[in-house]
Short mmCIF file of C-alpha atoms in Angstrom, two decimals:
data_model
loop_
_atom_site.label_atom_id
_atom_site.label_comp_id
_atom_site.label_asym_id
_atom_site.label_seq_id
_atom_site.Cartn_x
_atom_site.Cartn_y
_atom_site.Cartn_z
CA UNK W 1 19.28 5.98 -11.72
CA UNK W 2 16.87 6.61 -14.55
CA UNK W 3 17.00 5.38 -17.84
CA UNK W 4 17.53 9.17 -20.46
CA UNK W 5 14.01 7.54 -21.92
CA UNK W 6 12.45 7.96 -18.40
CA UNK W 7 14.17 11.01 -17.34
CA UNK W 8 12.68 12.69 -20.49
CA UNK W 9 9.57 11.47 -19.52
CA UNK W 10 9.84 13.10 -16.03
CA UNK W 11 11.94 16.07 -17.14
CA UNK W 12 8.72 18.08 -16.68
CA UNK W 13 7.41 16.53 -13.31
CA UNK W 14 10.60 17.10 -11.72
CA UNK W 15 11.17 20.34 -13.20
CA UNK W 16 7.87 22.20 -12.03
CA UNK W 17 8.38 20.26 -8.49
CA UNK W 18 11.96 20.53 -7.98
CA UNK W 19 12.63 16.61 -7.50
CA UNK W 20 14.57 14.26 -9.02
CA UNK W 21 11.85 11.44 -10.27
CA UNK W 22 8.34 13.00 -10.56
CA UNK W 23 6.41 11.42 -8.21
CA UNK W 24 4.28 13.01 -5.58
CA UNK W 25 3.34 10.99 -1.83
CA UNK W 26 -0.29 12.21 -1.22
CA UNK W 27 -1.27 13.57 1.49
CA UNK W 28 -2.53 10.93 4.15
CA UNK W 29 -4.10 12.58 7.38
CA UNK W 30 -1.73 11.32 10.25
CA UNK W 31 0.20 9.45 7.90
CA UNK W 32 1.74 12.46 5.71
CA UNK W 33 3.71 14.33 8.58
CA UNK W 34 7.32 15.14 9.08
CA UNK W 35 8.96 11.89 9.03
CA UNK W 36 7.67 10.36 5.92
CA UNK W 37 7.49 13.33 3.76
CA UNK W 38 11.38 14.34 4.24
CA UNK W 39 11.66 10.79 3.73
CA UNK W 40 9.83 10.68 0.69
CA UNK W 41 11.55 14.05 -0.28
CA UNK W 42 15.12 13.28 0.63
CA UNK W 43 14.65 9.89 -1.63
CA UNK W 44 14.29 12.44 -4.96
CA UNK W 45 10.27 12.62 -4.83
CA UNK W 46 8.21 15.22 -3.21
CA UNK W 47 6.56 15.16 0.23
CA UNK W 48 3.56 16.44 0.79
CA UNK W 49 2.13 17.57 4.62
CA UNK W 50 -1.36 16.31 5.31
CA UNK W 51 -2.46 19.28 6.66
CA UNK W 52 -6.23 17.57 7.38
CA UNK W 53 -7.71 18.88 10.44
CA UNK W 54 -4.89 20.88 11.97
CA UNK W 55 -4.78 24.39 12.94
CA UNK W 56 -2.46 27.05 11.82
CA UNK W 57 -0.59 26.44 15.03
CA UNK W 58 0.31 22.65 14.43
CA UNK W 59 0.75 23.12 10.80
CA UNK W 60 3.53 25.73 12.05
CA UNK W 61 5.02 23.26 14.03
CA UNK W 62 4.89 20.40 11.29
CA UNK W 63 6.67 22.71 8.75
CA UNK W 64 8.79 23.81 11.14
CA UNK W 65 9.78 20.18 11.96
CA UNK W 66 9.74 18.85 8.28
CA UNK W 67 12.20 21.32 7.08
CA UNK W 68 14.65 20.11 9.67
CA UNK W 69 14.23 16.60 8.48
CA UNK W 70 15.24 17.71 4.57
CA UNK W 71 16.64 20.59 2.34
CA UNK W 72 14.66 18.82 -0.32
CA UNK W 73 11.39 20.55 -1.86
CA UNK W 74 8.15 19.19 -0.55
CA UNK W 75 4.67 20.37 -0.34
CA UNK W 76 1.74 21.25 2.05
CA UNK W 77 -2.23 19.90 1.42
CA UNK W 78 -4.90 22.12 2.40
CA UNK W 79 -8.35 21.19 2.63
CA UNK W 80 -10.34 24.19 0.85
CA UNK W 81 -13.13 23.81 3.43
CA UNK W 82 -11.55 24.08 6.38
CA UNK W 83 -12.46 27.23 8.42
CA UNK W 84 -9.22 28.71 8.93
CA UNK W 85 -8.02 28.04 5.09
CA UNK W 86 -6.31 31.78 4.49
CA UNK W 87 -4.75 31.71 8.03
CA UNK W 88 -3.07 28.39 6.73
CA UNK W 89 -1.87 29.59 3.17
CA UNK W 90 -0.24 32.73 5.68
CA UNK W 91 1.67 29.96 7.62
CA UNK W 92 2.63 28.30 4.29
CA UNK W 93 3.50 31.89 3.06
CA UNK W 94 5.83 32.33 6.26
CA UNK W 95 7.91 28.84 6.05
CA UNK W 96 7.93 29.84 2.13
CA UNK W 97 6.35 26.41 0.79
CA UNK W 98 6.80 25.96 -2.61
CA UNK W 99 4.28 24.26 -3.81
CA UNK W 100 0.46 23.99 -2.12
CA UNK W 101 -1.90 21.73 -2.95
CA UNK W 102 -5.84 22.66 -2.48
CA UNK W 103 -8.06 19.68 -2.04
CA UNK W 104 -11.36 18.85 -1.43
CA UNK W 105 -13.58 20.84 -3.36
CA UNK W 106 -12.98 24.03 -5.69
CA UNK W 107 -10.87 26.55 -4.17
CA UNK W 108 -12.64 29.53 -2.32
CA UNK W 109 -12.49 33.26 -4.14
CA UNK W 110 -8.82 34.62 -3.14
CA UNK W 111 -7.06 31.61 -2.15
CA UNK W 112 -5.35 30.94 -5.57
CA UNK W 113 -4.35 34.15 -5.92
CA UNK W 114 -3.06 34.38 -2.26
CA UNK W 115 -0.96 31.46 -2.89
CA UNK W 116 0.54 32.69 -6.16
CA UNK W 117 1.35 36.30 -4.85
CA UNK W 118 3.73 34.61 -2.61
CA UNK W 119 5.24 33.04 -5.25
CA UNK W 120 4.70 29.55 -4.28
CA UNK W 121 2.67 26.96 -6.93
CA UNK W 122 -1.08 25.83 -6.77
CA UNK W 123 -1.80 22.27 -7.30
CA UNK W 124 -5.65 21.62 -7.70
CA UNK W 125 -7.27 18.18 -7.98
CA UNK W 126 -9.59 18.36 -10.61
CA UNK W 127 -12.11 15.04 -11.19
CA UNK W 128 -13.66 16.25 -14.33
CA UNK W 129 -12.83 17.70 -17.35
CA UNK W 130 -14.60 20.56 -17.28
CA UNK W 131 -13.73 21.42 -13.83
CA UNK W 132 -10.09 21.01 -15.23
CA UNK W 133 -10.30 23.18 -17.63
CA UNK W 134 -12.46 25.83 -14.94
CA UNK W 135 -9.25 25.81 -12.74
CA UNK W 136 -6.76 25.98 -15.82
CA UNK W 137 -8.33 29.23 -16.23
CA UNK W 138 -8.33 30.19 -12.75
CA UNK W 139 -4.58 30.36 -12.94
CA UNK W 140 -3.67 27.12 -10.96
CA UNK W 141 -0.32 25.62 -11.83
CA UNK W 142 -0.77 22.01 -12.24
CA UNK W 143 -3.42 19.47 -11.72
CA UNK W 144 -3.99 15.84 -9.97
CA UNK W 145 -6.54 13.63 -11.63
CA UNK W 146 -7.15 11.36 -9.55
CA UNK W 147 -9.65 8.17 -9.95
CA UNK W 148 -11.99 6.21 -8.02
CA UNK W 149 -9.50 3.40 -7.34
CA UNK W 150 -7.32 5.84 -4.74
CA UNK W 151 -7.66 5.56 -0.89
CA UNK W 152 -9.52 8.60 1.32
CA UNK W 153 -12.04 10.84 -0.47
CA UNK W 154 -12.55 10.09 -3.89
CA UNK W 155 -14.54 11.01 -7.25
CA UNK W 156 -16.61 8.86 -9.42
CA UNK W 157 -14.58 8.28 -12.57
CA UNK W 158 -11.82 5.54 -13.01
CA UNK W 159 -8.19 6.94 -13.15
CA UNK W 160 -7.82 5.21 -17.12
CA UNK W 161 -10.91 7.14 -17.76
CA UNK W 162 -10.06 10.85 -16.74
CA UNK W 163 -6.45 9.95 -18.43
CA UNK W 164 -7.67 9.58 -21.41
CA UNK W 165 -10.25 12.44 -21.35
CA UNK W 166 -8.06 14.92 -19.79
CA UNK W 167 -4.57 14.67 -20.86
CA UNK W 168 -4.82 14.94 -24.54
CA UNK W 169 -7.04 18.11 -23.82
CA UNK W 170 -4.82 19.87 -20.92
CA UNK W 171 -1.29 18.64 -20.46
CA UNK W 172 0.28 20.82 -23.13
CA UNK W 173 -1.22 23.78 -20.68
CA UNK W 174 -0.37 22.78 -17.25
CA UNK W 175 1.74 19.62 -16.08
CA UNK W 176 -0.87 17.17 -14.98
CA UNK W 177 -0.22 14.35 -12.02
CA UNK W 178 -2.01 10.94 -12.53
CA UNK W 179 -3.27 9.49 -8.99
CA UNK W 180 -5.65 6.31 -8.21
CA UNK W 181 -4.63 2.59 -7.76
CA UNK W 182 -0.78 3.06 -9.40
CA UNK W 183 0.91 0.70 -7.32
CA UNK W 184 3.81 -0.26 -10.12
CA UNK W 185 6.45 1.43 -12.32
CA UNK W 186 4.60 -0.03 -15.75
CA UNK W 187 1.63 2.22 -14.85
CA UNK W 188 3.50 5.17 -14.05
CA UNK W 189 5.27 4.65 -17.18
CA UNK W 190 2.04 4.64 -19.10
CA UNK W 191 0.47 7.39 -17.56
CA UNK W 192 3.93 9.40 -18.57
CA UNK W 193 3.44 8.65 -22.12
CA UNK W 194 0.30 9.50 -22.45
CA UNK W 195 1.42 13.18 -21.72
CA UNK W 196 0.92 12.91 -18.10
CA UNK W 197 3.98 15.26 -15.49
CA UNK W 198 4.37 11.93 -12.92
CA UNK W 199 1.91 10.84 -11.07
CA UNK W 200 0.81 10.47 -7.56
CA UNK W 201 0.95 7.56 -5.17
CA UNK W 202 -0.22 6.99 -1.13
CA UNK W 203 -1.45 3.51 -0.65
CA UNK W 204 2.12 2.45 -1.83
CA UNK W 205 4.01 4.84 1.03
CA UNK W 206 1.69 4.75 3.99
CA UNK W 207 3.59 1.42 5.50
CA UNK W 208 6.88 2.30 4.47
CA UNK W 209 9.57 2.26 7.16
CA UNK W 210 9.31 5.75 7.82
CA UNK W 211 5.63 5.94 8.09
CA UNK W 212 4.74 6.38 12.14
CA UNK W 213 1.35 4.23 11.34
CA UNK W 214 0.51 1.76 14.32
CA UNK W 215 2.00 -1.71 13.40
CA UNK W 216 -1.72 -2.67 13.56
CA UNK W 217 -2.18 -0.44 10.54
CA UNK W 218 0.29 -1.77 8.50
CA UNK W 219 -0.58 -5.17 8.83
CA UNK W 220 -4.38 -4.77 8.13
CA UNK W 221 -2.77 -3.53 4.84
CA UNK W 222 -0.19 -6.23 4.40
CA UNK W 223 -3.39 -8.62 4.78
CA UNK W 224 -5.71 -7.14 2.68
CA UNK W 225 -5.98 -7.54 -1.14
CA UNK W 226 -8.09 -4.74 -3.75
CA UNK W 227 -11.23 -5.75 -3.12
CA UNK W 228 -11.32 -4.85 0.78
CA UNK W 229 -10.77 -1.46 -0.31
CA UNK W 230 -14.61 -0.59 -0.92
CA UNK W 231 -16.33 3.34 -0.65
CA UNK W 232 -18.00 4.37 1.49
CA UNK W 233 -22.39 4.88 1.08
CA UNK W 234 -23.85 8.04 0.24
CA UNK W 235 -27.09 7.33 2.81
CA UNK W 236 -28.79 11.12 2.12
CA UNK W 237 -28.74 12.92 -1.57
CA UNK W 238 -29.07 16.16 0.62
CA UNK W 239 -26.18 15.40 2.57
CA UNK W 240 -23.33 15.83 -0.50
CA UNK W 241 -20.82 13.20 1.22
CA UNK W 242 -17.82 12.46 -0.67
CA UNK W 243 -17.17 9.01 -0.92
CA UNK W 244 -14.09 7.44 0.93
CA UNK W 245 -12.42 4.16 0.14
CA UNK W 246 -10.87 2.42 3.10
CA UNK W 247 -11.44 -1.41 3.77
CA UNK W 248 -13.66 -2.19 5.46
CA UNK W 249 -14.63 -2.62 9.40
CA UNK W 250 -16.53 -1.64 12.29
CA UNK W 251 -15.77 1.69 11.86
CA UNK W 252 -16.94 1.70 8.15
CA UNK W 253 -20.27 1.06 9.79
CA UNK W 254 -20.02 3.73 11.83
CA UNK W 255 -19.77 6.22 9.55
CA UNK W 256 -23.12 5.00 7.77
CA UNK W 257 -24.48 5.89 10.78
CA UNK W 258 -22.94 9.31 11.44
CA UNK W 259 -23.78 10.63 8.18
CA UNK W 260 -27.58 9.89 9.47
CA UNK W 261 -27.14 11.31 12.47
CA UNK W 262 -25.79 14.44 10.51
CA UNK W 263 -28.36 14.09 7.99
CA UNK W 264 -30.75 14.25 11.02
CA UNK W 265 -29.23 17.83 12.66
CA UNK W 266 -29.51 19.44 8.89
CA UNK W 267 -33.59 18.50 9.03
CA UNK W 268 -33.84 19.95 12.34
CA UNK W 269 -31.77 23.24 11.38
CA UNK W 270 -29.39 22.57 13.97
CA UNK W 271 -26.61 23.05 11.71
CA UNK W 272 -25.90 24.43 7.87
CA UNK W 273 -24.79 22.52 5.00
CA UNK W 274 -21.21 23.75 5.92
CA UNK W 275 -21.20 22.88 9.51
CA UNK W 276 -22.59 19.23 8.12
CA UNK W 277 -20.07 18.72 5.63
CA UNK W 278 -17.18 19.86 8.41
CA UNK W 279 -18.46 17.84 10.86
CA UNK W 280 -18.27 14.53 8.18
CA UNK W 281 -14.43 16.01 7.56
CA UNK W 282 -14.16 15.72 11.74
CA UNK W 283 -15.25 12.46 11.79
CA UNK W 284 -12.77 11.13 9.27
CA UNK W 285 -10.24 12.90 10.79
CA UNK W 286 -10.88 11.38 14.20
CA UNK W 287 -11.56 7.67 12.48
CA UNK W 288 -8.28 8.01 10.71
CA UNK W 289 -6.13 9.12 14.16
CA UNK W 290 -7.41 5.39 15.94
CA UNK W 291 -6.53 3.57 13.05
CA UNK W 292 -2.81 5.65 12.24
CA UNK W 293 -1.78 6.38 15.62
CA UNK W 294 -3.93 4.25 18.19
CA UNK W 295 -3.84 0.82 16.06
CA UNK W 296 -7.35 0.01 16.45
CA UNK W 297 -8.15 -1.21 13.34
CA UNK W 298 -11.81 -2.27 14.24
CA UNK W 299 -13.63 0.96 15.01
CA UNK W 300 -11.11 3.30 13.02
CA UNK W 301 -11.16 4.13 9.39
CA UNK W 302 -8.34 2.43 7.11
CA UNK W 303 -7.96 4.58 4.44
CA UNK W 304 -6.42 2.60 1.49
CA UNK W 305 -6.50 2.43 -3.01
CA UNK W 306 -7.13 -0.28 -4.60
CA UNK W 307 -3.52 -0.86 -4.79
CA UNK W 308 -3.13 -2.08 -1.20
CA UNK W 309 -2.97 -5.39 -2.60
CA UNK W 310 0.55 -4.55 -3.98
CA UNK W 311 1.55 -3.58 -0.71
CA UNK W 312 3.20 -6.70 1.07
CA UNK W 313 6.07 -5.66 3.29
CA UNK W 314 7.48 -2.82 5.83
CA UNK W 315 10.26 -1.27 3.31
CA UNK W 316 12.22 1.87 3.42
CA UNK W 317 10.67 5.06 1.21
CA UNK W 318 14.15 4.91 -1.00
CA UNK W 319 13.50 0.99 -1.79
CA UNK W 320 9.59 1.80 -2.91
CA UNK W 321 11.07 4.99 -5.23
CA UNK W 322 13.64 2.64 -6.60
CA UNK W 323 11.35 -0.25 -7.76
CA UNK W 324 9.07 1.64 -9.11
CA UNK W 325 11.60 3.72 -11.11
CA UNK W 326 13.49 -0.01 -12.10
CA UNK W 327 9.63 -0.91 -12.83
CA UNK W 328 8.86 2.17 -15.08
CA UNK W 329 12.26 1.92 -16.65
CA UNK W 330 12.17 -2.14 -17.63
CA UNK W 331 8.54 -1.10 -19.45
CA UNK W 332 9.91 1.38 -21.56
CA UNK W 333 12.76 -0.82 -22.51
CA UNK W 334 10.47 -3.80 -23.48
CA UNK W 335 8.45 -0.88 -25.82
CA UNK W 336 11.81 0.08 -27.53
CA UNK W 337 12.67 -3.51 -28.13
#
């Protein structure tokens, strides 16, 4: 249960995502898939599918399976580069997913308005202010700001930092998610008054009970503390890598290397910037999968925030939601005090 002081604070969040506490599980490639996110949903926050690498055919089946799992709202994450992006959004369209989030670079001329003719809401991740206000304007519905401190692929400003440029200039306009290193109620609760929707969370839910991550995973996480989450090298300024924070291993080496071997095919003309920047997204994708699913934690990639020093223990999605709500709820009391 939420204090009325905190339920105010989320009456927004949870009315624009249908939920019951405003908090959104992002997407995690091989983490964010049926079982956690109707977890996550059926616990009063909103699940989101990692749609990643998949085709249009396993993201069928995923949705398929997910809505089985939960009556509750939850979400799908598309990757705006990925080839088959509009044959996606149709699947999306067909299982009538309410809310779709576009990550991973500006969204490509149609796509928002393919989403929104269906009726369902566009969620845009926007790690600037200007590029905030460029998709406010494009007609998106709601934004994630998300700092450098989260896990995966990340942007160069601090998650304090685009708070405090970007919410006193947008939230009035569009309800606006705060993601990157939350990992406790008190920030969550700060983020709220400063205007923010909710906010958004993955390092926190990627060992929870219902996560299928390898036990392997989940212990490298339950070991590590925030400074073994480190990003990833940018080797080539002609190959535009986004970083990625994961802690780091064999397999964070390896991807130093790929990105020269890459670098190395777009000298030769072998391949287009596209191709290069798809074959990166393949990598990861592929890196992530023997980490999640095979447990080799050596030569796969560990995706993790900054936060993964606040997660200690295997515990069920419900008992995460709840502490951080008791969390959020005991900081706004102390303020009122």
């Amino acid at each position: 249960m939420t204090s009325a002081r905190l339920a105010a604070l989320m009456a927004r969040g949870n009315a624009f995502l249908g939920s019951d506490v405003a908090i959104l599980c992002g997407a995690m490639s091989w983490v964010s898939e049926r079982n956690l996110v109707s977890a996550v949903s059926n616990a009063g926050a909103f699940g989101l599918i990692a749609c990643g690498a998949m085709t249009p055919e396993l993201l069928d089946t995923e949705i398929a399976a997910t809505k089985a799992l939960t009556s509750r709202p939850f979400g799908v994450n598309l990757i705006t580069m990925h080839p088959q992006l509009f044959d996606l959004i149709a699947v999306c369209v067909k299982h009538q997913v309410t809310h779709i989030v576009l990550a991973g670079g500006l969204p490509p001329k149609g796509s928002i308005e393919a989403i929104k003719e269906s009726g369902a809401k566009v969620i845009c991740f926007a790690p600037a202010l200007s590029l905030a206000k460029k998709l406010v304007r494009s007609g998106v519905d709601a934004l994630v700001i998300e700092g450098m401190e989260a896990g995966g692929h990340i942007g160069p400003v601090a998650t304090s930092v685009l708070a405090q440029e970007i919410l006193p200039e947008l939230a009035l306009d569009v309800p606006i998610f705060v993601a990157g290193g939350i990992g406790r109620g008190e920030a969550i609760a700060s983020y709220l008054e400063m205007g923010a929707a909710g906010v958004q969370l993955g390092t926190r839910f990627a060992c929870a009970s219902e996560s299928i991550a390898h036990e392997n995973f989940k212990k490298a996480f339950f070991r590590a503390n925030a400074r073994d989450a480190i990003a990833s090298v940018q080797i080539d300024p002609r190959l535009p890598v986004i970083p990625v924070r994961a802690l780091k291993n064999a397999g964070t080496e390896a991807f130093t290397a790929k990105q020269r071997e890459v670098a190395q095919l777009l000298d030769d003309g072998k391949v287009d910037m596209g191709e290069a920047q798809l074959q990166i997204e393949h990598y990861w994708a592929g890196a992530l999968r023997r980490a999640v699913i095979d447990g080799d934690i050596e030569n796969g990639s560990l995706m993790a925030g900054q936060s993964v020093g606040m997660v200690t223990k295997e515990e069920p999605v419900a008992d995460i939601i709840a502490q951080l709500v008791a969390e959020a709820d005991a900081a706004l009391d102390r303020k009122a005090a």
